[in-house]
Short mmCIF file of C-alpha atoms in Angstrom, two decimals:
data_model
loop_
_atom_site.label_atom_id
_atom_site.label_comp_id
_atom_site.label_asym_id
_atom_site.label_seq_id
_atom_site.Cartn_x
_atom_site.Cartn_y
_atom_site.Cartn_z
CA ALA J 220 213.85 181.44 152.56
CA GLN J 221 216.86 181.21 154.88
CA LYS J 222 216.56 178.31 157.56
CA VAL J 223 219.06 176.08 159.63
CA THR J 224 217.79 172.59 160.64
CA GLN J 225 219.37 170.50 163.10
CA ALA J 226 217.33 167.16 162.88
CA GLN J 227 218.78 165.56 166.02
CA THR J 228 217.48 167.01 169.17
CA GLU J 229 219.38 164.77 171.31
CA ILE J 230 222.10 162.51 171.18
CA SER J 231 223.31 160.14 173.89
CA VAL J 232 227.06 158.43 173.34
CA VAL J 233 229.68 156.56 175.39
CA GLU J 234 232.49 158.22 176.18
CA LYS J 235 235.42 157.33 173.38
CA GLU J 236 232.89 157.11 170.60
CA ASP J 237 232.68 159.33 167.64
CA VAL J 238 229.59 161.13 167.21
CA THR J 239 228.55 163.54 163.91
CA LEU J 240 225.86 166.27 164.38
CA ASP J 241 223.68 166.95 161.40
CA CYS J 242 223.25 170.61 159.90
CA VAL J 243 220.86 171.60 157.18
CA TYR J 244 220.70 174.88 156.15
CA GLU J 245 218.65 176.95 153.20
CA THR J 246 219.35 180.07 151.33
CA ARG J 247 219.01 181.94 148.28
CA ASP J 248 222.49 184.06 148.84
CA THR J 249 225.63 182.86 146.94
CA THR J 250 227.80 184.51 149.85
CA TYR J 251 227.04 183.16 153.01
CA TYR J 252 229.00 181.95 156.17
CA LEU J 253 228.19 178.95 158.48
CA PHE J 254 229.06 178.45 162.01
CA TRP J 255 228.95 175.91 164.79
CA TYR J 256 228.63 177.03 168.61
CA LYS J 257 228.72 175.13 171.61
CA GLN J 258 226.53 176.18 174.47
CA PRO J 259 227.63 174.40 177.67
CA PRO J 260 225.37 174.84 180.74
CA SER J 261 226.44 177.93 181.89
CA GLY J 262 224.67 179.40 178.91
CA GLU J 263 227.38 181.17 176.91
CA LEU J 264 227.46 180.49 173.16
CA VAL J 265 231.00 179.19 172.30
CA PHE J 266 232.57 179.81 168.88
CA LEU J 267 233.73 176.64 167.15
CA ILE J 268 234.13 177.10 163.41
CA ARG J 269 233.19 179.42 160.58
CA ARG J 270 233.06 178.51 157.01
CA ASN J 271 232.60 180.67 153.79
CA SER J 272 230.43 179.37 151.15
CA PHE J 273 233.35 179.62 148.59
CA ASP J 274 235.46 177.42 150.74
CA GLU J 275 233.98 173.46 150.75
CA GLN J 276 237.42 172.31 152.16
CA ASN J 277 236.82 170.36 155.30
CA GLU J 278 238.49 171.19 158.50
CA ILE J 279 239.82 169.23 161.27
CA SER J 280 240.75 170.79 164.73
CA GLY J 281 242.10 168.28 167.08
CA ARG J 282 239.15 165.95 168.07
CA TYR J 283 236.60 168.23 166.04
CA SER J 284 236.03 167.87 162.27
CA TRP J 285 233.43 169.58 159.84
CA ASN J 286 232.21 168.63 156.33
CA PHE J 287 230.97 171.05 154.19
CA GLN J 288 228.84 169.98 151.29
CA LYS J 289 227.18 172.41 149.22
CA SER J 290 225.53 170.26 146.77
CA THR J 291 223.50 168.72 149.60
CA SER J 292 223.62 172.17 151.97
CA SER J 293 225.02 170.21 154.59
CA PHE J 294 227.61 171.06 157.20
CA ASN J 295 228.19 168.51 159.64
CA PHE J 296 230.28 168.35 162.69
CA THR J 297 232.02 165.28 164.09
CA ILE J 298 233.55 164.70 167.57
CA THR J 299 235.92 162.10 167.36
CA ALA J 300 236.67 159.91 170.54
CA SER J 301 234.01 162.02 172.57
CA GLN J 302 234.78 162.97 176.19
CA VAL J 303 232.27 164.09 179.04
CA VAL J 304 233.42 167.49 178.63
CA ASP J 305 232.20 167.41 175.07
CA SER J 306 228.40 167.53 176.70
CA ALA J 307 226.25 170.56 175.64
CA VAL J 308 224.02 171.94 173.33
CA TYR J 309 225.65 172.67 169.89
CA PHE J 310 224.24 174.94 167.18
CA CYS J 311 224.65 175.48 163.74
CA ALA J 312 223.77 178.68 162.21
CA LEU J 313 223.56 180.65 159.15
CA SER J 314 224.64 184.28 158.21
CA GLU J 315 223.94 185.80 155.03
CA ALA J 316 226.27 188.77 153.17
CA ALA J 317 222.95 190.05 151.76
CA SER J 318 221.62 190.54 155.18
CA GLY J 319 224.09 193.68 155.18
CA THR J 320 224.40 192.80 159.12
CA TYR J 321 225.34 189.16 159.36
CA LYS J 322 223.11 188.45 161.80
CA TYR J 323 222.62 184.93 162.69
CA ILE J 324 219.87 182.27 161.66
CA PHE J 325 220.30 179.28 164.22
CA GLY J 326 218.87 175.95 164.20
CA THR J 327 217.36 174.22 167.11
CA GLY J 328 220.32 172.66 168.62
CA THR J 329 221.31 169.12 169.14
CA ARG J 330 221.94 168.07 173.11
CA LEU J 331 224.69 165.80 173.01
CA LYS J 332 225.11 163.98 176.47
CA VAL J 333 228.60 161.90 176.82
CA LEU J 334 228.54 159.10 179.35
CA ALA J 335 231.40 158.25 181.27
CA GLY M 51 236.75 192.42 180.90
CA ALA M 52 237.96 190.29 177.85
CA GLY M 53 234.37 189.27 177.19
CA VAL M 54 230.86 190.35 176.32
CA SER M 55 229.38 191.27 180.02
CA GLN M 56 225.99 191.13 180.35
CA SER M 57 223.54 192.32 183.42
CA PRO M 58 221.66 191.07 185.57
CA ARG M 59 222.62 187.57 185.11
CA TYR M 60 219.03 186.75 186.40
CA LYS M 61 215.62 189.17 186.58
CA VAL M 62 212.34 187.89 187.69
CA ALA M 63 209.48 190.42 187.28
CA LYS M 64 205.71 190.90 187.74
CA ARG M 65 203.59 190.95 184.61
CA GLY M 66 203.06 194.22 183.82
CA GLN M 67 206.32 195.87 184.95
CA ASP M 68 209.23 197.38 182.95
CA VAL M 69 212.56 195.70 182.76
CA ALA M 70 216.09 196.94 181.26
CA LEU M 71 218.68 194.71 180.34
CA ARG M 72 222.53 195.50 180.01
CA CYS M 73 225.19 194.41 177.65
CA ASP M 74 228.86 195.90 177.88
CA PRO M 75 230.41 194.28 174.48
CA ILE M 76 234.09 193.80 173.68
CA SER M 77 235.88 197.00 173.47
CA GLY M 78 236.39 198.08 170.03
CA HIS M 79 233.51 195.85 168.25
CA VAL M 80 231.31 198.19 166.10
CA SER M 81 228.70 195.46 165.47
CA LEU M 82 226.20 194.51 168.62
CA PHE M 83 223.44 192.06 168.49
CA TRP M 84 220.58 191.02 170.61
CA TYR M 85 218.88 187.45 170.50
CA GLN M 86 216.28 186.12 172.59
CA GLN M 87 216.44 182.19 173.43
CA ALA M 88 213.43 180.53 174.50
CA LEU M 89 213.53 177.23 176.56
CA GLY M 90 214.72 174.40 174.25
CA GLN M 91 215.17 176.39 171.38
CA GLY M 92 217.72 178.48 169.12
CA PRO M 93 218.67 182.04 169.62
CA GLU M 94 216.25 184.51 167.22
CA PHE M 95 217.46 187.51 166.46
CA LEU M 96 216.00 190.81 167.68
CA THR M 97 218.01 193.83 166.85
CA TYR M 98 221.52 194.72 165.53
CA PHE M 99 223.66 198.07 166.03
CA GLN M 100 226.62 199.15 164.07
CA ASN M 101 228.09 201.61 166.34
CA GLU M 102 225.48 203.84 167.88
CA ALA M 103 223.12 203.59 164.80
CA GLN M 104 220.24 200.68 165.14
CA LEU M 105 220.43 199.42 161.46
CA ASP M 106 217.95 196.38 162.05
CA LYS M 107 215.22 195.95 164.39
CA SER M 108 213.39 193.63 162.33
CA GLY M 109 213.25 190.69 164.97
CA LEU M 110 211.98 193.08 167.84
CA PRO M 111 208.65 190.82 168.64
CA SER M 112 206.44 194.24 169.54
CA ASP M 113 206.51 197.78 170.25
CA ARG M 114 207.32 197.07 173.82
CA PHE M 115 210.88 195.99 173.17
CA PHE M 116 212.99 198.97 172.84
CA ALA M 117 217.06 198.93 172.64
CA GLU M 118 219.56 201.69 172.51
CA ARG M 119 223.33 201.94 172.04
CA PRO M 120 223.68 205.55 172.66
CA GLU M 121 227.60 206.22 172.70
CA GLY M 122 228.33 203.29 170.49
CA SER M 123 229.47 201.03 173.33
CA VAL M 124 226.93 199.90 176.03
CA SER M 125 223.69 198.58 175.40
CA THR M 126 220.44 198.51 177.02
CA LEU M 127 217.36 196.35 175.81
CA LYS M 128 214.45 197.55 177.34
CA ILE M 129 211.02 195.63 177.56
CA GLN M 130 207.94 197.86 178.87
CA ARG M 131 204.75 196.15 180.48
CA THR M 132 206.38 192.79 180.22
CA GLN M 133 204.24 190.03 179.56
CA GLN M 134 204.56 185.91 180.60
CA GLU M 135 205.75 185.27 176.75
CA ASP M 136 208.90 187.55 177.21
CA SER M 137 210.32 184.58 179.65
CA ALA M 138 213.57 183.79 177.85
CA VAL M 139 217.15 184.44 178.00
CA TYR M 140 218.17 187.48 176.26
CA LEU M 141 221.77 187.12 174.61
CA CYS M 142 223.79 190.09 173.63
CA ALA M 143 226.76 189.37 170.90
CA SER M 144 229.52 191.48 169.80
CA SER M 145 231.92 191.30 166.78
CA LEU M 146 234.22 193.13 164.24
CA LYS M 147 231.87 193.73 161.48
CA GLY M 148 231.47 190.52 159.23
CA GLN M 149 233.68 188.32 161.77
CA PRO M 150 232.31 185.75 164.28
CA GLN M 151 230.03 186.83 166.98
CA HIS M 152 231.27 186.54 170.74
CA PHE M 153 228.44 185.99 173.28
CA GLY M 154 227.71 187.10 176.88
CA ASP M 155 226.56 184.63 179.42
CA GLY M 156 222.93 185.82 178.99
CA THR M 157 220.31 187.33 181.14
CA ARG M 158 217.52 184.99 181.91
CA LEU M 159 214.33 186.81 182.53
CA SER M 160 211.13 185.22 184.29
CA ILE M 161 207.75 186.99 184.53
CA LEU M 162 205.55 186.04 186.99
#
């Protein structure tokens, strides 16, 4: 069955520290997509990145980087030199091509608190 | 507007009342999704539309939940005879087919 696990419920760091948010997924589909979204206190889910199952290249975007490893079914997210504005709940999600709808299966989220 | 718009932002209803939640997707997006997000949890899928066709309603928790998108744009999620367990944030998302979903701010529903 499909599942996304974010074992870290809450993480607190001091500004400028690096922090990694873990995501482990389960799927039987060979074609799938993985996502990270940010949910600030306002509530809107903000898209950060999508990776497909055939592309294991790591990606860097500014202070953000993502490590996709199919061997361990993980898609981890690292914020370098964290800032207070990074404080939010971060969700990892899975979408399977076989669903036909590309609906998301979300993890339970990791609340990140960056302290000044 | 440029993004997904949901209304109302907040809704308080008494147990047993019917409620209707509206979603205005991004223009041109054929795919529309509804999710339910309980406090402290990740969003859970409710239903999916491709244009006006409701292709997947496997996530609707009971027959009290009903969604429609009659002209392939605006969608309404209706909950009949509300129960306290229906209290949650209801998120709408739209996308081009197979592309990342864009979410609205959600409707926070409180059932008293």
